[in-house]
PDB file of C-alpha atoms in Angstrom:
ATOM      1  CA  MET Y   1       1.248   5.696  -8.129  1.00 40.00           C
ATOM      2  CA  ALA Y   2       2.584   4.808  -4.718  1.00 46.00           C
ATOM      3  CA  SER Y   3       0.316   5.488  -1.793  1.00 48.00           C
ATOM      4  CA  ASP Y   4       1.422   7.615   1.157  1.00 50.00           C
ATOM      5  CA  LYS Y   5       1.744   4.616   3.468  1.00 53.00           C
ATOM      6  CA  ARG Y   6       4.399   3.141   1.136  1.00 56.00           C
ATOM      7  CA  THR Y   7       6.383   6.394   0.937  1.00 61.00           C
ATOM      8  CA  ILE Y   8       9.214   7.544   3.145  1.00 62.00           C
ATOM      9  CA  ARG Y   9       9.423  11.313   2.992  1.00 67.00           C
ATOM     10  CA  VAL Y  10      12.411  13.253   4.286  1.00 68.00           C
ATOM     11  CA  GLN Y  11      11.218  16.436   5.997  1.00 71.00           C
ATOM     12  CA  GLY Y  12      12.928  19.756   5.353  1.00 71.00           C
ATOM     13  CA  ILE Y  13      13.771  19.274   1.674  1.00 75.00           C
ATOM     14  CA  GLN Y  14      12.020  22.561   0.843  1.00 78.00           C
ATOM     15  CA  ASP Y  15      14.206  24.380   3.382  1.00 79.00           C
ATOM     16  CA  VAL Y  16      17.314  22.940   1.746  1.00 78.00           C
ATOM     17  CA  GLN Y  17      16.013  24.011  -1.681  1.00 77.00           C
ATOM     18  CA  ARG Y  18      15.367  27.557  -0.428  1.00 79.00           C
ATOM     19  CA  SER Y  19      18.823  27.794   1.099  1.00 77.00           C
ATOM     20  CA  LEU Y  20      20.415  26.544  -2.126  1.00 76.00           C
ATOM     21  CA  LYS Y  21      18.391  29.110  -4.075  1.00 77.00           C
ATOM     22  CA  LYS Y  22      19.769  31.851  -1.803  1.00 76.00           C
ATOM     23  CA  LEU Y  23      23.254  30.568  -2.637  1.00 75.00           C
ATOM     24  CA  GLY Y  24      22.588  31.086  -6.358  1.00 75.00           C
ATOM     25  CA  GLN Y  25      21.503  27.594  -7.423  1.00 77.00           C
ATOM     26  CA  THR Y  26      18.687  27.231  -9.933  1.00 81.00           C
ATOM     27  CA  SER Y  27      15.806  24.931  -9.040  1.00 80.00           C
ATOM     28  CA  ARG Y  28      17.101  22.293 -11.453  1.00 84.00           C
ATOM     29  CA  GLN Y  29      20.626  22.427 -10.009  1.00 85.00           C
ATOM     30  CA  SER Y  30      19.308  22.213  -6.456  1.00 84.00           C
ATOM     31  CA  ARG Y  31      17.060  19.239  -7.361  1.00 86.00           C
ATOM     32  CA  THR Y  32      20.043  17.418  -8.880  1.00 88.00           C
ATOM     33  CA  ALA Y  33      22.234  18.198  -5.860  1.00 88.00           C
ATOM     34  CA  ILE Y  34      19.572  17.039  -3.393  1.00 88.00           C
ATOM     35  CA  ASN Y  35      19.024  13.814  -5.353  1.00 90.00           C
ATOM     36  CA  LYS Y  36      22.786  13.160  -5.241  1.00 91.00           C
ATOM     37  CA  ALA Y  37      22.754  13.736  -1.491  1.00 91.00           C
ATOM     38  CA  LEU Y  38      19.774  11.413  -0.966  1.00 91.00           C
ATOM     39  CA  ARG Y  39      21.207   8.609  -3.134  1.00 94.00           C
ATOM     40  CA  PRO Y  40      23.298   6.944  -0.338  1.00 94.00           C
ATOM     41  CA  ALA Y  41      20.195   6.664   1.876  1.00 93.00           C
ATOM     42  CA  ALA Y  42      18.183   5.229  -1.024  1.00 93.00           C
ATOM     43  CA  ASN Y  43      21.036   2.849  -1.818  1.00 94.00           C
ATOM     44  CA  MET Y  44      20.988   1.628   1.788  1.00 94.00           C
ATOM     45  CA  LEU Y  45      17.259   0.938   1.501  1.00 93.00           C
ATOM     46  CA  ALA Y  46      17.665  -0.826  -1.868  1.00 93.00           C
ATOM     47  CA  ARG Y  47      20.336  -3.157  -0.442  1.00 94.00           C
ATOM     48  CA  GLY Y  48      18.133  -3.911   2.580  1.00 94.00           C
ATOM     49  CA  ILE Y  49      15.145  -4.723   0.372  1.00 91.00           C
ATOM     50  CA  GLN Y  50      17.321  -6.932  -1.846  1.00 89.00           C
ATOM     51  CA  LYS Y  51      18.482  -8.907   1.186  1.00 90.00           C
ATOM     52  CA  ALA Y  52      14.959  -9.268   2.551  1.00 89.00           C
ATOM     53  CA  TYR Y  53      13.612 -10.304  -0.862  1.00 85.00           C
ATOM     54  CA  LYS Y  54      16.326 -12.950  -1.262  1.00 84.00           C
ATOM     55  CA  LYS Y  55      15.631 -14.278   2.227  1.00 84.00           C
ATOM     56  CA  GLU Y  56      11.864 -14.465   1.698  1.00 81.00           C
ATOM     57  CA  PHE Y  57      11.614 -15.729  -1.868  1.00 74.00           C
ATOM     58  CA  ASN Y  58      14.850 -17.571  -2.674  1.00 68.00           C
ATOM     59  CA  SER Y  59      15.413 -19.498   0.557  1.00 56.00           C
ATOM     60  CA  ASN Y  60      12.954 -22.282  -0.176  1.00 56.00           C
ATOM     61  CA  SER Y  61      13.901 -23.047  -3.770  1.00 56.00           C
ATOM     62  CA  ASP Y  62      15.811 -26.296  -4.278  1.00 54.00           C
ATOM     63  CA  TYR Y  63      16.691 -25.788  -7.913  1.00 54.00           C
ATOM     64  CA  LYS Y  64      19.005 -23.561  -9.910  1.00 57.00           C
ATOM     65  CA  ARG Y  65      17.544 -21.684 -12.832  1.00 56.00           C
ATOM     66  CA  LEU Y  66      18.922 -22.837 -16.162  1.00 55.00           C
ATOM     67  CA  SER Y  67      17.647 -19.904 -18.206  1.00 59.00           C
ATOM     68  CA  GLY Y  68      19.527 -16.645 -18.564  1.00 61.00           C
ATOM     69  CA  ARG Y  69      16.858 -14.707 -16.685  1.00 67.00           C
ATOM     70  CA  THR Y  70      17.994 -12.023 -14.256  1.00 70.00           C
ATOM     71  CA  PRO Y  71      17.174 -12.940 -10.645  1.00 74.00           C
ATOM     72  CA  THR Y  72      14.345 -10.737  -9.402  1.00 76.00           C
ATOM     73  CA  TRP Y  73      16.238  -9.451  -6.369  1.00 79.00           C
ATOM     74  CA  LYS Y  74      18.847  -7.947  -8.726  1.00 80.00           C
ATOM     75  CA  THR Y  75      16.159  -5.824 -10.382  1.00 82.00           C
ATOM     76  CA  ILE Y  76      15.463  -3.915  -7.156  1.00 86.00           C
ATOM     77  CA  GLY Y  77      17.187  -0.566  -7.405  1.00 88.00           C
ATOM     78  CA  ILE Y  78      16.894   3.215  -7.351  1.00 91.00           C
ATOM     79  CA  ILE Y  79      14.807   5.171  -9.846  1.00 88.00           C
ATOM     80  CA  THR Y  80      15.157   8.955 -10.089  1.00 89.00           C
ATOM     81  CA  ALA Y  81      11.906  10.921 -10.291  1.00 85.00           C
ATOM     82  CA  ARG Y  82      12.574  12.615 -13.624  1.00 83.00           C
ATOM     83  CA  LYS Y  83       9.199  14.142 -14.406  1.00 83.00           C
ATOM     84  CA  SER Y  84       8.805  15.776 -11.006  1.00 80.00           C
ATOM     85  CA  ARG Y  85       9.901  19.298 -10.173  1.00 80.00           C
ATOM     86  CA  GLU Y  86      10.615  18.170  -6.639  1.00 83.00           C
ATOM     87  CA  PRO Y  87      13.645  16.024  -5.787  1.00 87.00           C
ATOM     88  CA  GLY Y  88      12.804  12.377  -5.313  1.00 86.00           C
ATOM     89  CA  LEU Y  89      14.145   8.851  -5.559  1.00 89.00           C
ATOM     90  CA  PHE Y  90      12.047   5.695  -5.766  1.00 88.00           C
ATOM     91  CA  VAL Y  91      13.287   2.317  -4.557  1.00 89.00           C
ATOM     92  CA  GLY Y  92      11.782  -0.839  -6.002  1.00 84.00           C
ATOM     93  CA  PRO Y  93      11.862  -3.263  -8.913  1.00 83.00           C
ATOM     94  CA  ILE Y  94      13.114  -1.641 -12.105  1.00 80.00           C
ATOM     95  CA  VAL Y  95      11.019  -2.885 -15.012  1.00 73.00           C
ATOM     96  CA  ARG Y  96      13.666  -2.418 -17.709  1.00 69.00           C
ATOM     97  CA  LYS Y  97      16.031  -4.793 -15.883  1.00 63.00           C
ATOM     98  CA  THR Y  98      13.581  -7.687 -15.694  1.00 65.00           C
ATOM     99  CA  THR Y  99      13.116 -10.451 -18.218  1.00 63.00           C
ATOM    100  CA  PRO Y 100       9.430 -10.965 -19.070  1.00 64.00           C
ATOM    101  CA  ILE Y 101       7.873 -13.989 -17.399  1.00 65.00           C
ATOM    102  CA  LYS Y 102       4.950 -15.797 -19.034  1.00 65.00           C
ATOM    103  CA  VAL Y 103       1.978 -16.413 -16.763  1.00 67.00           C
ATOM    104  CA  LYS Y 104      -0.912 -18.172 -18.501  1.00 69.00           C
ATOM    105  CA  GLY Y 105       0.309 -16.943 -21.892  1.00 68.00           C
ATOM    106  CA  LYS Y 106       0.604 -13.271 -20.897  1.00 68.00           C
ATOM    107  CA  ASP Y 107       3.638 -11.189 -19.966  1.00 61.00           C
ATOM    108  CA  SER Y 108       3.953 -10.447 -16.268  1.00 60.00           C
ATOM    109  CA  ARG Y 109       6.780  -7.962 -15.876  1.00 58.00           C
ATOM    110  CA  ASN Y 110       6.243  -7.126 -12.217  1.00 67.00           C
ATOM    111  CA  LEU Y 111       7.039 -10.422 -10.540  1.00 70.00           C
ATOM    112  CA  PRO Y 112       7.607  -8.980  -7.012  1.00 74.00           C
ATOM    113  CA  ALA Y 113       4.136  -7.412  -6.949  1.00 70.00           C
ATOM    114  CA  MET Y 114       2.618 -10.647  -8.239  1.00 72.00           C
ATOM    115  CA  GLN Y 115       4.399 -12.694  -5.571  1.00 74.00           C
ATOM    116  CA  ILE Y 116       3.302 -10.372  -2.774  1.00 76.00           C
ATOM    117  CA  LYS Y 117      -0.302 -10.148  -4.005  1.00 76.00           C
ATOM    118  CA  GLY Y 118      -0.540 -13.817  -4.906  1.00 75.00           C
ATOM    119  CA  ASN Y 119      -2.476 -15.420  -7.750  1.00 72.00           C
ATOM    120  CA  ALA Y 120      -4.360 -18.613  -8.574  1.00 75.00           C
ATOM    121  CA  ILE Y 121      -1.167 -20.678  -8.381  1.00 76.00           C
ATOM    122  CA  GLN Y 122       0.585 -19.286  -5.296  1.00 75.00           C
ATOM    123  CA  LYS Y 123      -0.639 -17.838  -2.014  1.00 82.00           C
ATOM    124  CA  PRO Y 124       0.136 -14.214  -1.042  1.00 81.00           C
ATOM    125  CA  ARG Y 125       3.474 -13.614   0.664  1.00 82.00           C
ATOM    126  CA  PRO Y 126       4.525 -10.928   3.169  1.00 83.00           C
ATOM    127  CA  ASN Y 127       5.259  -7.497   1.707  1.00 85.00           C
ATOM    128  CA  VAL Y 128       9.031  -7.316   2.156  1.00 86.00           C
ATOM    129  CA  PHE Y 129       9.189  -3.824   0.650  1.00 86.00           C
ATOM    130  CA  GLU Y 130       7.003  -2.234   3.339  1.00 88.00           C
ATOM    131  CA  ALA Y 131       8.460  -4.297   6.170  1.00 90.00           C
ATOM    132  CA  THR Y 132      12.053  -3.417   5.275  1.00 91.00           C
ATOM    133  CA  ALA Y 133      11.224   0.263   4.773  1.00 90.00           C
ATOM    134  CA  THR Y 134       9.602   0.543   8.203  1.00 91.00           C
ATOM    135  CA  LYS Y 135      12.442  -1.401   9.828  1.00 93.00           C
ATOM    136  CA  MET Y 136      15.156   0.796   8.272  1.00 92.00           C
ATOM    137  CA  GLU Y 137      13.263   4.099   8.537  1.00 90.00           C
ATOM    138  CA  THR Y 138      15.408   5.697  11.258  1.00 91.00           C
ATOM    139  CA  GLN Y 139      18.670   4.657   9.575  1.00 93.00           C
ATOM    140  CA  ILE Y 140      17.492   6.194   6.313  1.00 92.00           C
ATOM    141  CA  TYR Y 141      16.460   9.445   8.008  1.00 91.00           C
ATOM    142  CA  LEU Y 142      19.791   9.751   9.800  1.00 93.00           C
ATOM    143  CA  GLN Y 143      21.783   9.064   6.621  1.00 93.00           C
ATOM    144  CA  ALA Y 144      19.694  11.536   4.589  1.00 91.00           C
ATOM    145  CA  GLU Y 145      19.985  14.215   7.275  1.00 90.00           C
ATOM    146  CA  LYS Y 146      23.761  13.803   7.453  1.00 92.00           C
ATOM    147  CA  ASP Y 147      24.164  13.935   3.678  1.00 92.00           C
ATOM    148  CA  LEU Y 148      21.900  16.993   3.319  1.00 88.00           C
ATOM    149  CA  ASP Y 149      23.861  18.812   6.057  1.00 88.00           C
ATOM    150  CA  ASN Y 150      27.084  18.026   4.207  1.00 90.00           C
ATOM    151  CA  LEU Y 151      25.532  19.294   0.959  1.00 86.00           C
ATOM    152  CA  VAL Y 152      24.490  22.629   2.473  1.00 83.00           C
ATOM    153  CA  ASN Y 153      27.882  23.094   4.149  1.00 86.00           C
ATOM    154  CA  LYS Y 154      29.652  22.329   0.869  1.00 86.00           C
ATOM    155  CA  MET Y 155      27.514  24.841  -1.032  1.00 81.00           C
ATOM    156  CA  ILE Y 156      28.137  27.496   1.627  1.00 80.00           C
ATOM    157  CA  LYS Y 157      31.895  26.946   1.305  1.00 84.00           C
ATOM    158  CA  GLN Y 158      31.672  27.146  -2.494  1.00 79.00           C
ATOM    159  CA  ALA Y 159      29.722  30.405  -2.264  1.00 73.00           C
ATOM    160  CA  GLY Y 160      32.496  31.860  -0.095  1.00 73.00           C
ATOM    161  CA  PHE Y 161      30.562  32.588   3.100  1.00 67.00           C
TER     162      PHE Y 161
END
């Protein structure tokens, strides 16, 4: 699981859930609504990480890939926390979008983690995921706050208050 230092948490989600519950939303409906409201902020972070990943890892390659493999930066996206009761979105490499890469005869499906950690063949690289998340933190908070305010106002209007 992701450690707390690699997590950006938006404060006040529980308050939004309580207010939506007062407006007659079930916990599942409120979780879905909050995830929809947080998606633009997560999308902003995913695009920023994609750009940073391309800049760090693809800038020094002189060749074009001939295989039909999906470029790794395209696999970075948004994953909805489905098994959690709390609303949540994860941003990072999506495993189902990647093509398996053979490393010493074994499948290595998480190429970004391998590139950042390094191995016997290549040296460790900077963690572009953490660096981009800390750089864009205030933008993400502002976007999430704006979208959650709009969500609550919309629900209040729908309830007829």
